[in-house]
Structure formats: C-alpha cells, structure tokens
mmCIF file of C-alpha atoms in Angstrom:
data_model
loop_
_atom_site.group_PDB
_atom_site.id
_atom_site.type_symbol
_atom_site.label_atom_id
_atom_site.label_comp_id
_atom_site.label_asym_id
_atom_site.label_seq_id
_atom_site.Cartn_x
_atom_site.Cartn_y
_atom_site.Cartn_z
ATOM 1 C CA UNK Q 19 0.000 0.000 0.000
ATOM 2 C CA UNK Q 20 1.400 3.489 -0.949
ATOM 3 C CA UNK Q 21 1.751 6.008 1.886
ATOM 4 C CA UNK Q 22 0.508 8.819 -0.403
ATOM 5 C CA UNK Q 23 -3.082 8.603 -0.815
ATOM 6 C CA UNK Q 24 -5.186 10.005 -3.725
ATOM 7 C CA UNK Q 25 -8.798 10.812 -4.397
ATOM 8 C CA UNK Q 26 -10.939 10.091 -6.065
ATOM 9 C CA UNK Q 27 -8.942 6.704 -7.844
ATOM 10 C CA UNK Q 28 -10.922 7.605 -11.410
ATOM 11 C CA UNK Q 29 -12.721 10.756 -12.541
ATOM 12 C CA UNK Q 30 -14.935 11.623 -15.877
ATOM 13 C CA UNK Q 31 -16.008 15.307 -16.331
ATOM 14 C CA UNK Q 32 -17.105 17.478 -19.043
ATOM 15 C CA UNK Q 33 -15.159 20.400 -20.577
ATOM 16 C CA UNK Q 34 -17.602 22.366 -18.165
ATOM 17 C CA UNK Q 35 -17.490 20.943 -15.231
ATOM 18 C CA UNK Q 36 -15.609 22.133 -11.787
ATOM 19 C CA UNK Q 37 -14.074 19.133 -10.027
ATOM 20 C CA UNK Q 38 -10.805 18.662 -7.429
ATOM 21 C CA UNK Q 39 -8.366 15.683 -6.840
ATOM 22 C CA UNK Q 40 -7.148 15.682 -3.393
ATOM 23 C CA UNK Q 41 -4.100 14.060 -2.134
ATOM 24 C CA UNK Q 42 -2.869 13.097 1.463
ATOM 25 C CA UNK Q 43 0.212 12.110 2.778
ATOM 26 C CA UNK Q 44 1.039 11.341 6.578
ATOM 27 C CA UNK Q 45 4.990 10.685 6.417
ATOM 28 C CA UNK Q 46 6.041 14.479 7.804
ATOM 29 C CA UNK Q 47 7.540 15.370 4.111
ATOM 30 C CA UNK Q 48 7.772 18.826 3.797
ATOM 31 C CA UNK Q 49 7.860 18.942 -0.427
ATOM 32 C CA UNK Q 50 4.831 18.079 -2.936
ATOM 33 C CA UNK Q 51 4.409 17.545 -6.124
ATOM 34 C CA UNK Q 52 1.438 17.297 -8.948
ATOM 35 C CA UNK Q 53 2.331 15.188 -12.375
ATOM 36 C CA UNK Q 54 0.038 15.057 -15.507
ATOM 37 C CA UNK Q 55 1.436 11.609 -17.003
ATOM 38 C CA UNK Q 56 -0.073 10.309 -20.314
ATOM 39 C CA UNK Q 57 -0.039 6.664 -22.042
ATOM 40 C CA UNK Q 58 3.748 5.278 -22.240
ATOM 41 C CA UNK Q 59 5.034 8.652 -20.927
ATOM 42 C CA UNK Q 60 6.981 9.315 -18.013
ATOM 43 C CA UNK Q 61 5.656 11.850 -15.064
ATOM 44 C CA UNK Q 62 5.483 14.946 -16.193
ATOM 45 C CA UNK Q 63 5.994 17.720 -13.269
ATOM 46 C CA UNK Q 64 2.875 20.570 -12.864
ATOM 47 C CA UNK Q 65 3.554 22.044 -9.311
ATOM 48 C CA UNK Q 66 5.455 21.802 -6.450
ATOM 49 C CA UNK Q 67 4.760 22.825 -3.200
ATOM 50 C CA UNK Q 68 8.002 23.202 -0.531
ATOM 51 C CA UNK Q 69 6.543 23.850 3.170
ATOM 52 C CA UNK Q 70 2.832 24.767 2.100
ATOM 53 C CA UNK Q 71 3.739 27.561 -0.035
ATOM 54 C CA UNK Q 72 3.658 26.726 -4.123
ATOM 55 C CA UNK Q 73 7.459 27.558 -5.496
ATOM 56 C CA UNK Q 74 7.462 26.019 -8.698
ATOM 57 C CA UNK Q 75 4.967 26.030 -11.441
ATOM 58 C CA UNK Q 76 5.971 24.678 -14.943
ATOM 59 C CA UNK Q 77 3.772 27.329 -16.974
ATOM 60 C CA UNK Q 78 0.635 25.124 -16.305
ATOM 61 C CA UNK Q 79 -2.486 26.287 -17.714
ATOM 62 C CA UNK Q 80 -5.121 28.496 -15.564
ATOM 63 C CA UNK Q 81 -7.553 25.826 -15.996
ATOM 64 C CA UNK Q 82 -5.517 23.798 -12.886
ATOM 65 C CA UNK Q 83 -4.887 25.263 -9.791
ATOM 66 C CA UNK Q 84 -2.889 23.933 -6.775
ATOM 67 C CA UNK Q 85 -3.603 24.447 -3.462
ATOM 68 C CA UNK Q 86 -2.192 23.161 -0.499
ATOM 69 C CA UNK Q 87 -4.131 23.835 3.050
ATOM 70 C CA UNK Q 88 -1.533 22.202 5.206
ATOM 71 C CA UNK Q 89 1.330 20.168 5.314
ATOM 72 C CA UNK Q 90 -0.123 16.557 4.482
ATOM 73 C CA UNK Q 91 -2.975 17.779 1.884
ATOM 74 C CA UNK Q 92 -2.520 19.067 -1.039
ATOM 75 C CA UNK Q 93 -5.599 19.603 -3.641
ATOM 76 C CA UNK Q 94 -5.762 20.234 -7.852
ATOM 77 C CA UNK Q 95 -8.602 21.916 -8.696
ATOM 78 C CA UNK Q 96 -9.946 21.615 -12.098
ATOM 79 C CA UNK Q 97 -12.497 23.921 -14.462
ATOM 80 C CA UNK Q 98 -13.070 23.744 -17.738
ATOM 81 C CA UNK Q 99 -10.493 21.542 -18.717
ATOM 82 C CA UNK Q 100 -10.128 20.402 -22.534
ATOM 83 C CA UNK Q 101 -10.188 16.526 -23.964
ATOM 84 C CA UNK Q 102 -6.372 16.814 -24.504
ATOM 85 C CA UNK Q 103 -6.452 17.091 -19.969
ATOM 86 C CA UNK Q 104 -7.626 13.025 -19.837
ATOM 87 C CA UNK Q 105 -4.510 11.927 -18.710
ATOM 88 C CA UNK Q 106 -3.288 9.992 -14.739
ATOM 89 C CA UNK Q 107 -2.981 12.527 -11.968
ATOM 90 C CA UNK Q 108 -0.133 11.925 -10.121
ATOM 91 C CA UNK Q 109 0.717 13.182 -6.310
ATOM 92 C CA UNK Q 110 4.133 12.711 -5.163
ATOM 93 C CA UNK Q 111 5.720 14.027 -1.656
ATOM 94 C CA UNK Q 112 9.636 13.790 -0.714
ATOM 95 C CA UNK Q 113 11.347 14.333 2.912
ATOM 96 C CA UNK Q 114 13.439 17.393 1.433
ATOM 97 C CA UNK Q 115 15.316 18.465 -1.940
ATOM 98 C CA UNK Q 116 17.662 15.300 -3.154
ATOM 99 C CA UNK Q 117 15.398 12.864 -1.349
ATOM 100 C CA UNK Q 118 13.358 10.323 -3.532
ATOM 101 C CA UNK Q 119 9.543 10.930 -4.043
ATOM 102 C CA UNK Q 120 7.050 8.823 -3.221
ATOM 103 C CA UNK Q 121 4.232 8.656 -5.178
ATOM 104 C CA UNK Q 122 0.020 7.865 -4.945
ATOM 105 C CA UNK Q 123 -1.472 5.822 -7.239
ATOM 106 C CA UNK Q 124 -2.759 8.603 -8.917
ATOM 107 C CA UNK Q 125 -6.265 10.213 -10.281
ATOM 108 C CA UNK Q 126 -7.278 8.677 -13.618
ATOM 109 C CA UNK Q 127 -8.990 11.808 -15.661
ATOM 110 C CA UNK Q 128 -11.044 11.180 -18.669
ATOM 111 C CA UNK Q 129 -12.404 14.854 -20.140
ATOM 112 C CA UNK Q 130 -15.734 14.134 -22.351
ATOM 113 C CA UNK W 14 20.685 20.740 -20.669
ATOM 114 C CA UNK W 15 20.056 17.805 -18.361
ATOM 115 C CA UNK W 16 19.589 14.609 -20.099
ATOM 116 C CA UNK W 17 18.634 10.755 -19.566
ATOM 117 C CA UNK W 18 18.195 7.936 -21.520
ATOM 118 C CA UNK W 19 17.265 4.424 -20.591
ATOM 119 C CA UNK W 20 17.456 1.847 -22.669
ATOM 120 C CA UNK W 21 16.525 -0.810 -24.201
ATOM 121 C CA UNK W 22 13.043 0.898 -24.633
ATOM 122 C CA UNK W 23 11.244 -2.494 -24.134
ATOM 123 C CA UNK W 24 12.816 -5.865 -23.048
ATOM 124 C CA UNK W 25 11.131 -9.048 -23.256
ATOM 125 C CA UNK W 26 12.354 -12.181 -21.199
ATOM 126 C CA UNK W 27 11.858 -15.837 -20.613
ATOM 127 C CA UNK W 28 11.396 -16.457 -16.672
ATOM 128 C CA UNK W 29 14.549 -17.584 -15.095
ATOM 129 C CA UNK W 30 17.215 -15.199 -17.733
ATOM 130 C CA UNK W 31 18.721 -12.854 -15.718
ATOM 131 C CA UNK W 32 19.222 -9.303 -17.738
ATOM 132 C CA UNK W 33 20.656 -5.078 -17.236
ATOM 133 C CA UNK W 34 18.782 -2.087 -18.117
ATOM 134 C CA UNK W 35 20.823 1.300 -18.522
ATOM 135 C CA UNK W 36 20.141 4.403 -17.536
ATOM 136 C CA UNK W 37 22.594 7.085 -18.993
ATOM 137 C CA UNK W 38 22.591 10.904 -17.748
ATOM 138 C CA UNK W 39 24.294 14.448 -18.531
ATOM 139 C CA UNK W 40 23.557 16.111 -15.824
ATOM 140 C CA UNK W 41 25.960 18.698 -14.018
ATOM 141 C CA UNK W 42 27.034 17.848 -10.461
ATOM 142 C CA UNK W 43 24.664 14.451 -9.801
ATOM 143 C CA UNK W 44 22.928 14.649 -6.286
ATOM 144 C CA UNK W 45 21.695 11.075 -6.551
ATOM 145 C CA UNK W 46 20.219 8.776 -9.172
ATOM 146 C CA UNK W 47 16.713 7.129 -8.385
ATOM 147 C CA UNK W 48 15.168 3.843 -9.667
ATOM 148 C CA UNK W 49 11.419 3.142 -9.852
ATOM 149 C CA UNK W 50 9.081 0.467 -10.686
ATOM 150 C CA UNK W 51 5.792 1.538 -12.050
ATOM 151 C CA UNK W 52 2.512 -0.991 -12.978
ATOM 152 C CA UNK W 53 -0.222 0.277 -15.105
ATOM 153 C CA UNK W 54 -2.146 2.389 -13.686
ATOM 154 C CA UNK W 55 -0.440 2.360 -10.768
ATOM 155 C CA UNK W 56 1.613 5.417 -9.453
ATOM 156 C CA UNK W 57 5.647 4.745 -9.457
ATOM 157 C CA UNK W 58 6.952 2.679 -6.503
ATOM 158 C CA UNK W 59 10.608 3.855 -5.185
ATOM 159 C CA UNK W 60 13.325 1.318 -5.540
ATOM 160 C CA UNK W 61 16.367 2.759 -4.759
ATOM 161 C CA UNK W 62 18.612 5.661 -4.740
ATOM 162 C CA UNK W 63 22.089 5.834 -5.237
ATOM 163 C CA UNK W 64 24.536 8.924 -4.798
ATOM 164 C CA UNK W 65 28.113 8.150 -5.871
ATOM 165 C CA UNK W 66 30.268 6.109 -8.402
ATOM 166 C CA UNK W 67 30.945 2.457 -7.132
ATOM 167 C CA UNK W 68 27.283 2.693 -5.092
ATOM 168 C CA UNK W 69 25.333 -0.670 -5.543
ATOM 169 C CA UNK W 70 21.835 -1.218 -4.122
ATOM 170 C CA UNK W 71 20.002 -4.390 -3.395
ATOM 171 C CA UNK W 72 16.351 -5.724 -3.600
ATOM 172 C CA UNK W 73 15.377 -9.140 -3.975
ATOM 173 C CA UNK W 74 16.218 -9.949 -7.964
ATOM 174 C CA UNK W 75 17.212 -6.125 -8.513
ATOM 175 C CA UNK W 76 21.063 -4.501 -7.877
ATOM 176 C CA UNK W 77 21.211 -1.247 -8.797
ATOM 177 C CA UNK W 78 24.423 0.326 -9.585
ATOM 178 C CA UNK W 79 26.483 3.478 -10.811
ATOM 179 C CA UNK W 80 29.221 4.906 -12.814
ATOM 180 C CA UNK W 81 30.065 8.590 -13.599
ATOM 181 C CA UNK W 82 27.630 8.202 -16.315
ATOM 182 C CA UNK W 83 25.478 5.908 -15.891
ATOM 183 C CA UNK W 84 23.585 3.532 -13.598
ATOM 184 C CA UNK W 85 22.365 -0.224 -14.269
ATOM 185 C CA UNK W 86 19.576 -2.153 -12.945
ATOM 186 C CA UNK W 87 19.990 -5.926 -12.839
ATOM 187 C CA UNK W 88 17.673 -8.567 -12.756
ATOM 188 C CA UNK W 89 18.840 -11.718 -11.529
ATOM 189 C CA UNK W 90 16.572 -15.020 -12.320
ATOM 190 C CA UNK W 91 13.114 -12.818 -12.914
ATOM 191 C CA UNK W 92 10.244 -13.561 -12.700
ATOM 192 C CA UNK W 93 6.502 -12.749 -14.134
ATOM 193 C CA UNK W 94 5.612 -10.537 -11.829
ATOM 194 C CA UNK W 95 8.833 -8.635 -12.002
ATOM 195 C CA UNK W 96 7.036 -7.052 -15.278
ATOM 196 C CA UNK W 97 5.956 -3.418 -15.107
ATOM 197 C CA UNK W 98 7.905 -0.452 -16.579
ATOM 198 C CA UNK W 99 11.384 0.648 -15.025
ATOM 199 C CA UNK W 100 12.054 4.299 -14.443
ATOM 200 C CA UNK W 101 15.062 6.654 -13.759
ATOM 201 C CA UNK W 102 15.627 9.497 -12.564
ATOM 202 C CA UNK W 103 18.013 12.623 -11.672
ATOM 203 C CA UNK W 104 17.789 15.816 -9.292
ATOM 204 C CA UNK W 105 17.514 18.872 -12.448
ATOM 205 C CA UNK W 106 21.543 20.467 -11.989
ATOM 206 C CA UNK W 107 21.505 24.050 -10.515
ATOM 207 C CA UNK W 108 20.655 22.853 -7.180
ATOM 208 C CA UNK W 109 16.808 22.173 -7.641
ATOM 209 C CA UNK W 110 15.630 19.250 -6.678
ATOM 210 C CA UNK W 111 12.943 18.360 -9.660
ATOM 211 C CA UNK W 112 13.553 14.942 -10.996
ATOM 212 C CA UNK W 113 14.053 14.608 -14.563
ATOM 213 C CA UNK W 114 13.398 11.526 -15.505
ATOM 214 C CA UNK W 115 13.919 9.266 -18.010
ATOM 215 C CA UNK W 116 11.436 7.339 -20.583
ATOM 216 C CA UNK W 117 11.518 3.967 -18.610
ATOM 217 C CA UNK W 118 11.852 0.536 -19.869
ATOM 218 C CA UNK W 119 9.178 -1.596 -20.300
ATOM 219 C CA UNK W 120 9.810 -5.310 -18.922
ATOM 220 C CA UNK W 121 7.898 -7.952 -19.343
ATOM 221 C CA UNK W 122 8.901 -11.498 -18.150
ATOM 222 C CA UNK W 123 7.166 -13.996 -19.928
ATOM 223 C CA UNK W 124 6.081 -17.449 -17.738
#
C-alpha cells in the first residue's frame, strides 16, 4: 500500500465541469508535487509545493490550480479543462530536496 | 541541458534469464540517481537511490548500480511478476531538486 493517498482513484467530467483531486500524505515530508502523465510517458511535473507555499509552477495552464491547506494535503482543482487534460494525476511528496519521491497511485482523468 | 536515456526501450524475457537495463545521464554535479518500478495504472513505486560512483543497491532480484555516467539495474533469475515499466531518474543540476526523468523501460517477463 502506498503512503501517499489520492482521491478520487478515477474521474470523468465534461469540458464544463468544476471538479478537485485531493491528495494526502502522513509521512512528515515537507515537499509536494502534482504530475500530468499520459499513455507510455513518463511523469510529467505541474507544481510543487516546498513547506505549504507553491514555489514552482511549470507554466501550467489556468484551468488547474494547486492548493495546499496544510502540510499533508494538497488539492488540484480543475475547471473547464479540454479533452487533450484526460490523462493519470499523479501526487508525489519527498522528505526534502535530493530525497526520492514517493508517489500515490494517482487520479485517472477522462475529459468528455 | 540535463539529459537521460534508458534503454533498451522495451525488453522481453523468458522467466529464469537474468538481464541489465541502462540508464545514462548528462547532468551537471549528480545529487543522486533514483530507480522506480511503475505498474499500469499504478503510481511509481521507489526502488532505490544511489549517490556516488561504485554505489550498488540491493532488492530481492534487482542490484542497482552506478558509474560517472550511468547507472544499471539488474535482474537476476526474474520472474513474471517482475514485469511493469522501469524508471530513472536525476535531481535537475543548478541545485533544484525536480527529478528529470527518463522514458523507462518496459519489462515484461514472460512465464
């Protein structure tokens, strides 16, 4: 079992809709991270969050935004994303820069 | 610009025939190389880091290990369930520490 925990496990919304994955993490790391990863591709980084406050953002559209409440949650909220979006969700969280991240099992997004 | 490469890009196996996979970087100043294992649809499952030349990690059927430029993972004797796609990664030089990582290596271990 993976000690980063992500919900919900699947998600289908229209280009309309306003959803949010949430992820949890109880292991005291201070560092988070959002990946988008698609078919046969590896992670690919969105946001990271380094004690609660969001310090790198890799020119992500508006249509996500990250926000982290406190040091174990950290949420992506989603609006009016396009088809192109349907992709796995991945949360990841790491001890401290040059540590390995662990990762959930991710959100899997399909965009009608 | 920060690079790695794994190969082979896929590797197919009989049960039992032990095999490498490579992971090659260009990356200035390596703070540590990482290994993962990921399933489909799964999220990627940390094997094992490594931080200098000579390092060698253990796990089961897997030894990691690492040059200057590259790192290896083993597979001694594998087995089915030792299929799933094998990723690296490296710290981003400059002193950030976002992983770049490579394209993975697809494994499957046939019965």
């Amino acid at each position: 079992d993976t000690e980063v925990t992500q919900t919900p496990k699947h998600l289908v919304m229209g280009m309309t809709n306003k959803k949010s994955l949430k992820c949890e993490q109880h292991m005291g790391h201070r560092a988070m991270y959002w990946y988008k990863q698609k078919a046969k591709k590896p992670p690919e980084l969105m946001f990271v969050y380094s004690y609660e406050k969001l310090s790198i953002n890799e020119s992500v559209p508006s249509r996500f935004s990250p926000e982290c409440p406190n040091s174990s949650l950290l949420n992506l909220h989603l609006h009016a994303l396009q088809p192109e979006d349907s992709a796995l969700y991945l949360c990841a969280s790491s001890q401290s820069r040059d540590q390995p991240q662990h990762f959930g099992d991710g959100t899997r997004l399909s965009i009608l | 610009e920060d690079q790695v490469t794994q190969s082979p890009e896929a590797l197919r196996l009989q049960e039992g025939e032990s095999s490498s996979l490579n992971c090659s970087y260009t990356v200035s100043g390596l703070r540590g190389l990482f290994w993962y294992r990921q399933d489909p649809g799964k999220g990627p499952e940390f094997l094992f880091t490594l931080y200098s030349a000579g390092e060698e990690k253990e796990k089961e059927r897997l030894k990691a290990t690492l040059t200057k430029k590259e790192s290896f993972l083993h597979i001694t004797a594998p087995k089915p369930e030792d299929s799933a796609t094998y990723l690296c990664a490296v710290p981003r030089s400059g002193g950030s520490y976002i992983p770049t990582f490579g394209r993975g290596t697809s494994l499957i271990v046939h019965p």
